Amino acid sequence: MPDLLANLNAPQLAAVTLPPQHALILAGAGSGKTRVLTTRIAWLISTGQVGPQGILAVTFTNKAAKEMQSRLAAMLPINTRGMWIGTFHGLCNRFLRAHCREAGLPAQFQILDAADQLAAIKRLLKNLNVDDQKFPPRELMHFINAHKEQGIRAAQAEAYDQFTSRRVEWYAEYEAQCQREGVVDFAELLLRSYELLQRNEPLCHHYQARFRHILVDEFQDTNRLQYAWLKLLAGRGGVPPEGGGACLFAVGDDDQSIYAFRGAEIGNMRDLQREFELANVIRLEQNYRSHGNILDAANSLIKQNRGRLGKNLWTEAGAGEPIRVFEAFSDVDEARFIVEEIGELVRAGAPRDQMAVLYRSNAQSRVLEHQLFTLAVPYRVHGGLRFFDRQEVKHALAYLRLIANPDDDTAFARVVNFPTRGIGTRSIEALQEAARCANSSLYNAAASLAGKAGTSLARFVRLIEDLRSETRDLLLPEVIDRIIDRSGLRQHYLTDKEGQDRLENLDELINAATGFLREEGAASGDGDAVPDGGPLAAFLAHASLEAGEHQAGEGLEAVQLMTVHAAKGLEFDVVFISGLEQGLFPHENATLERDGLEEERRLMYVAVTRARHRLYLSHAQTRLLHGQTRYCLPSAFLDELPPELLRKVGRAATVARPAVAVSGQATAPAGAGALRVGQNVRHARFGVGVIVSAEGSGPEARVQVNFGAGGMKWLALEYARLVPL
């Protein structure tokens, strides 16, 4: 057997060799927490303190569970497949399979995934004749799951108004439906397991006696019910153990708690300290991932949060390179810089698969994907779909395709009942049969159907005809905006709890159209109008081409694109964090939520600590939003980083120094028109100001204007529309 304790640092050694007791291991990013967990299990077994059957190890992903099992198999000559190592849902499923009768479930009960659960709720509401426009099924699903994760059944749910009272009634109906059909959703797996252990004391005593050591990874991501389940098994949850109870070994990092929107309760770590009377907390602060400058920046950032358990990451790897900060004129300029910098790094020998571009919002990927595609850089969107493959974008494009070509049956079938219009499967089948018999498109065949189906289909056809008429003389971005509103897509996603990202993607589609017109030079004269093709047809072709198989295939080195949430647990040699602007990162919704800014700062901390060797931070002065140019302020997080750790970078190829006249006054570069330094100008938003500096040329020209009370602003002349006075 290899020396399990070899190469452990002092805090890791202390954690691994703890005597049997409850413990909280505060493990910083890159501090080797997975190694500590697996080595702790191996140490307990190899020293005879517990057998493999006496271990319960809980992870948050199946991947982490499999990795833990493989590491243990390499450390010890045991079969790890029979050990209780897995996710909360996986372990509860195993428990309920063994005790299905006691749990009131059939032996062959089925598990509903998220899509199955939504379908079941839709079916329930239909049977109850509930209008799913007024009461969206997805919102009811979130309501049900949120209550289950708090351990609240329909019978215990409180209703303070009529709307909530209706939802509680449907929650009860849903429970009855699932019980009748012998199915359980994900939240039910845990809740039913907890309830069975709570009410069946002999069974609870059995598992309390069996599991002598309970080890939990990513403890900061646990919700209330998960914590209650752990407490119950450890003998602190209402059913006192007959023996001494299990030892709970929790590993986590309160600074990386970023899943509040999923129900994660950061307060569980403080509750653990109090309720389990922990004498001390072991801190793993030595980082084996990043260079010193990156860690110093992360430490400086996160110390702004209140109520932390507290730790300070450090490394023996040296300071490393300064953190590079790039200020772009626009979001397009930012994307261009990132892709060009990736190209330079690749030419210098850096592998593409060790580079990641992180962003706060999914919608930001569109501009980045376009630049990567244009410059033929292989990329892969991690943990999500490419922009033009996203459901809401494809829906909007389908409406556009119908306006361009009503005979497009694929587009017709996609949106004829989305958002829902009461056009069911039977109506579609009847329409398809009518189209086949008449040898026509679905659109033309719609007029031949009678009855309710014919009325609903005629209403949809009329909507498309109205849209064609209304958008005939509009600019392409305005066409898309109108379609998103009139089709009902915007309203549909406004009522969806998870609709914020989808709405941002729809807005980004408008931006994509605006950028497309600029790139193609079609934004002048009658070329903007969309009569019978023109820019619309060209944009649809562009969207289809960029939605093609341009992502790198398996096994091919590719740049990784992902949201910061998706990046948690990953690490890369080079990391770009883009869109560091107020309202974007931190997100504008953070100001509306309790402790929202602190959650955003933890998210930024996670982003920074993904980088091993080189970190880029970028922001733009202007960004397209809803087809309009928005002037942006740099993220407040940039001000929280020590200036000595940062190095501002630019591109000599596109940014020129301001020219200086003999008189000592700066003159505006080529492309600035009649504007000059010292001139008074008027801006539609900021008012009257004076130009104090100018730089760049052509489409990259910009000026710095002092607007007095409005402050100093850098403005891109291509978008600013300054009026000389």
PDB file of C-alpha atoms in Angstrom, residues 384-510:
ATOM      1  CA  GLY A 384     -24.534  25.030 -22.828  1.00  0.00           C
ATOM      2  CA  LEU A 385     -25.647  25.478 -26.413  1.00  0.00           C
ATOM      3  CA  ARG A 386     -24.132  27.756 -28.992  1.00  0.00           C
ATOM      4  CA  PHE A 387     -26.015  31.008 -29.399  1.00  0.00           C
ATOM      5  CA  PHE A 388     -27.930  30.186 -32.578  1.00  0.00           C
ATOM      6  CA  ASP A 389     -28.795  26.713 -31.234  1.00  0.00           C
ATOM      7  CA  ARG A 390     -30.625  28.050 -28.168  1.00  0.00           C
ATOM      8  CA  GLN A 391     -34.348  27.320 -28.020  1.00  0.00           C
ATOM      9  CA  GLU A 392     -35.582  30.906 -27.800  1.00  0.00           C
ATOM     10  CA  VAL A 393     -33.278  32.068 -30.599  1.00  0.00           C
ATOM     11  CA  LYS A 394     -34.438  29.250 -32.885  1.00  0.00           C
ATOM     12  CA  HIS A 395     -38.069  30.184 -32.130  1.00  0.00           C
ATOM     13  CA  ALA A 396     -37.473  33.825 -33.095  1.00  0.00           C
ATOM     14  CA  LEU A 397     -35.588  32.776 -36.237  1.00  0.00           C
ATOM     15  CA  ALA A 398     -38.495  30.478 -37.189  1.00  0.00           C
ATOM     16  CA  TYR A 399     -40.867  33.479 -37.148  1.00  0.00           C
ATOM     17  CA  LEU A 400     -38.380  35.398 -39.298  1.00  0.00           C
ATOM     18  CA  ARG A 401     -38.184  32.490 -41.719  1.00  0.00           C
ATOM     19  CA  LEU A 402     -41.990  32.431 -42.046  1.00  0.00           C
ATOM     20  CA  ILE A 403     -42.025  36.127 -42.876  1.00  0.00           C
ATOM     21  CA  ALA A 404     -39.366  35.554 -45.516  1.00  0.00           C
ATOM     22  CA  ASN A 405     -40.962  32.334 -46.795  1.00  0.00           C
ATOM     23  CA  PRO A 406     -44.436  31.244 -45.556  1.00  0.00           C
ATOM     24  CA  ASP A 407     -43.992  27.833 -47.238  1.00  0.00           C
ATOM     25  CA  ASP A 408     -41.195  26.870 -44.811  1.00  0.00           C
ATOM     26  CA  ASP A 409     -42.913  23.885 -43.142  1.00  0.00           C
ATOM     27  CA  THR A 410     -40.125  23.309 -40.627  1.00  0.00           C
ATOM     28  CA  ALA A 411     -40.401  26.857 -39.300  1.00  0.00           C
ATOM     29  CA  PHE A 412     -44.205  26.646 -39.349  1.00  0.00           C
ATOM     30  CA  ALA A 413     -44.263  23.426 -37.307  1.00  0.00           C
ATOM     31  CA  ARG A 414     -41.831  24.857 -34.766  1.00  0.00           C
ATOM     32  CA  VAL A 415     -43.833  27.939 -33.782  1.00  0.00           C
ATOM     33  CA  VAL A 416     -47.451  27.267 -34.800  1.00  0.00           C
ATOM     34  CA  ASN A 417     -48.171  26.420 -31.162  1.00  0.00           C
ATOM     35  CA  PHE A 418     -45.352  28.291 -29.435  1.00  0.00           C
ATOM     36  CA  PRO A 419     -46.243  30.146 -27.368  1.00  0.00           C
ATOM     37  CA  THR A 420     -49.237  27.872 -26.905  1.00  0.00           C
ATOM     38  CA  ARG A 421     -52.349  28.791 -28.902  1.00  0.00           C
ATOM     39  CA  GLY A 422     -54.520  25.742 -28.258  1.00  0.00           C
ATOM     40  CA  ILE A 423     -53.320  23.978 -31.406  1.00  0.00           C
ATOM     41  CA  GLY A 424     -52.838  20.381 -30.328  1.00  0.00           C
ATOM     42  CA  THR A 425     -51.199  17.344 -31.892  1.00  0.00           C
ATOM     43  CA  ARG A 426     -54.421  16.193 -33.587  1.00  0.00           C
ATOM     44  CA  SER A 427     -54.874  19.558 -35.259  1.00  0.00           C
ATOM     45  CA  ILE A 428     -51.308  19.431 -36.585  1.00  0.00           C
ATOM     46  CA  GLU A 429     -51.832  15.893 -37.865  1.00  0.00           C
ATOM     47  CA  ALA A 430     -55.020  16.964 -39.659  1.00  0.00           C
ATOM     48  CA  LEU A 431     -53.184  19.912 -41.174  1.00  0.00           C
ATOM     49  CA  GLN A 432     -50.330  17.707 -42.357  1.00  0.00           C
ATOM     50  CA  GLU A 433     -52.809  15.341 -44.009  1.00  0.00           C
ATOM     51  CA  ALA A 434     -54.590  18.238 -45.733  1.00  0.00           C
ATOM     52  CA  ALA A 435     -51.251  19.604 -46.974  1.00  0.00           C
ATOM     53  CA  ARG A 436     -50.262  16.192 -48.308  1.00  0.00           C
ATOM     54  CA  CYS A 437     -53.536  15.742 -50.168  1.00  0.00           C
ATOM     55  CA  ALA A 438     -53.378  19.224 -51.694  1.00  0.00           C
ATOM     56  CA  ASN A 439     -49.642  18.977 -52.347  1.00  0.00           C
ATOM     57  CA  SER A 440     -49.182  22.333 -50.636  1.00  0.00           C
ATOM     58  CA  SER A 441     -47.360  23.834 -47.709  1.00  0.00           C
ATOM     59  CA  LEU A 442     -48.795  23.717 -44.180  1.00  0.00           C
ATOM     60  CA  TYR A 443     -49.296  27.487 -44.341  1.00  0.00           C
ATOM     61  CA  ASN A 444     -51.485  27.314 -47.453  1.00  0.00           C
ATOM     62  CA  ALA A 445     -53.333  24.223 -46.255  1.00  0.00           C
ATOM     63  CA  ALA A 446     -54.411  25.938 -43.023  1.00  0.00           C
ATOM     64  CA  ALA A 447     -57.352  27.624 -44.790  1.00  0.00           C
ATOM     65  CA  SER A 448     -58.877  24.245 -45.690  1.00  0.00           C
ATOM     66  CA  LEU A 449     -59.468  23.135 -42.099  1.00  0.00           C
ATOM     67  CA  ALA A 450     -62.792  23.755 -40.394  1.00  0.00           C
ATOM     68  CA  GLY A 451     -63.912  23.777 -36.759  1.00  0.00           C
ATOM     69  CA  LYS A 452     -61.873  24.809 -33.740  1.00  0.00           C
ATOM     70  CA  ALA A 453     -58.580  23.662 -35.310  1.00  0.00           C
ATOM     71  CA  GLY A 454     -59.276  25.714 -38.437  1.00  0.00           C
ATOM     72  CA  THR A 455     -60.094  28.806 -36.365  1.00  0.00           C
ATOM     73  CA  SER A 456     -56.894  28.541 -34.287  1.00  0.00           C
ATOM     74  CA  LEU A 457     -54.731  27.933 -37.371  1.00  0.00           C
ATOM     75  CA  ALA A 458     -56.379  30.821 -39.240  1.00  0.00           C
ATOM     76  CA  ARG A 459     -55.567  33.085 -36.291  1.00  0.00           C
ATOM     77  CA  PHE A 460     -51.880  32.048 -36.502  1.00  0.00           C
ATOM     78  CA  VAL A 461     -51.755  32.607 -40.278  1.00  0.00           C
ATOM     79  CA  ARG A 462     -53.308  36.044 -39.765  1.00  0.00           C
ATOM     80  CA  LEU A 463     -50.585  36.836 -37.195  1.00  0.00           C
ATOM     81  CA  ILE A 464     -47.840  35.993 -39.717  1.00  0.00           C
ATOM     82  CA  GLU A 465     -49.549  38.052 -42.451  1.00  0.00           C
ATOM     83  CA  ASP A 466     -49.882  40.999 -40.067  1.00  0.00           C
ATOM     84  CA  LEU A 467     -46.216  40.717 -39.153  1.00  0.00           C
ATOM     85  CA  ARG A 468     -45.199  40.661 -42.820  1.00  0.00           C
ATOM     86  CA  SER A 469     -47.203  43.820 -43.419  1.00  0.00           C
ATOM     87  CA  GLU A 470     -46.072  45.620 -40.249  1.00  0.00           C
ATOM     88  CA  THR A 471     -42.371  44.930 -40.788  1.00  0.00           C
ATOM     89  CA  ARG A 472     -42.156  45.663 -44.508  1.00  0.00           C
ATOM     90  CA  ASP A 473     -40.564  49.079 -44.059  1.00  0.00           C
ATOM     91  CA  LEU A 474     -38.702  48.481 -40.800  1.00  0.00           C
ATOM     92  CA  LEU A 475     -34.991  48.064 -40.242  1.00  0.00           C
ATOM     93  CA  LEU A 476     -33.920  44.492 -39.588  1.00  0.00           C
ATOM     94  CA  PRO A 477     -33.313  44.956 -35.806  1.00  0.00           C
ATOM     95  CA  GLU A 478     -36.756  46.587 -35.551  1.00  0.00           C
ATOM     96  CA  VAL A 479     -38.282  43.637 -37.430  1.00  0.00           C
ATOM     97  CA  ILE A 480     -36.866  41.208 -34.868  1.00  0.00           C
ATOM     98  CA  ASP A 481     -37.957  43.396 -31.952  1.00  0.00           C
ATOM     99  CA  ARG A 482     -41.501  43.567 -33.337  1.00  0.00           C
ATOM    100  CA  ILE A 483     -41.652  39.799 -33.888  1.00  0.00           C
ATOM    101  CA  ILE A 484     -40.430  39.024 -30.363  1.00  0.00           C
ATOM    102  CA  ASP A 485     -43.222  41.222 -28.962  1.00  0.00           C
ATOM    103  CA  ARG A 486     -46.112  40.370 -31.312  1.00  0.00           C
ATOM    104  CA  SER A 487     -45.465  36.629 -31.357  1.00  0.00           C
ATOM    105  CA  GLY A 488     -45.789  36.460 -27.576  1.00  0.00           C
ATOM    106  CA  LEU A 489     -42.211  35.211 -27.042  1.00  0.00           C
ATOM    107  CA  ARG A 490     -41.244  38.085 -24.761  1.00  0.00           C
ATOM    108  CA  GLN A 491     -44.370  37.748 -22.608  1.00  0.00           C
ATOM    109  CA  HIS A 492     -43.916  33.966 -22.466  1.00  0.00           C
ATOM    110  CA  TYR A 493     -40.408  34.216 -21.052  1.00  0.00           C
ATOM    111  CA  LEU A 494     -41.303  37.087 -18.719  1.00  0.00           C
ATOM    112  CA  THR A 495     -43.512  34.650 -16.774  1.00  0.00           C
ATOM    113  CA  ASP A 496     -40.761  32.024 -16.644  1.00  0.00           C
ATOM    114  CA  LYS A 497     -38.590  31.933 -13.529  1.00  0.00           C
ATOM    115  CA  GLU A 498     -35.625  30.974 -15.687  1.00  0.00           C
ATOM    116  CA  GLY A 499     -36.660  33.338 -18.463  1.00  0.00           C
ATOM    117  CA  GLN A 500     -34.126  36.084 -17.713  1.00  0.00           C
ATOM    118  CA  ASP A 501     -31.339  34.359 -19.656  1.00  0.00           C
ATOM    119  CA  ARG A 502     -33.705  33.628 -22.541  1.00  0.00           C
ATOM    120  CA  LEU A 503     -34.838  37.249 -22.722  1.00  0.00           C
ATOM    121  CA  GLU A 504     -31.201  38.358 -22.749  1.00  0.00           C
ATOM    122  CA  ASN A 505     -30.564  35.974 -25.647  1.00  0.00           C
ATOM    123  CA  LEU A 506     -33.532  37.417 -27.563  1.00  0.00           C
ATOM    124  CA  ASP A 507     -32.155  40.920 -26.999  1.00  0.00           C
ATOM    125  CA  GLU A 508     -28.782  39.679 -28.184  1.00  0.00           C
ATOM    126  CA  LEU A 509     -30.434  38.452 -31.406  1.00  0.00           C
ATOM    127  CA  ILE A 510     -31.457  42.068 -32.056  1.00  0.00           C
TER     128      ILE A 510
END
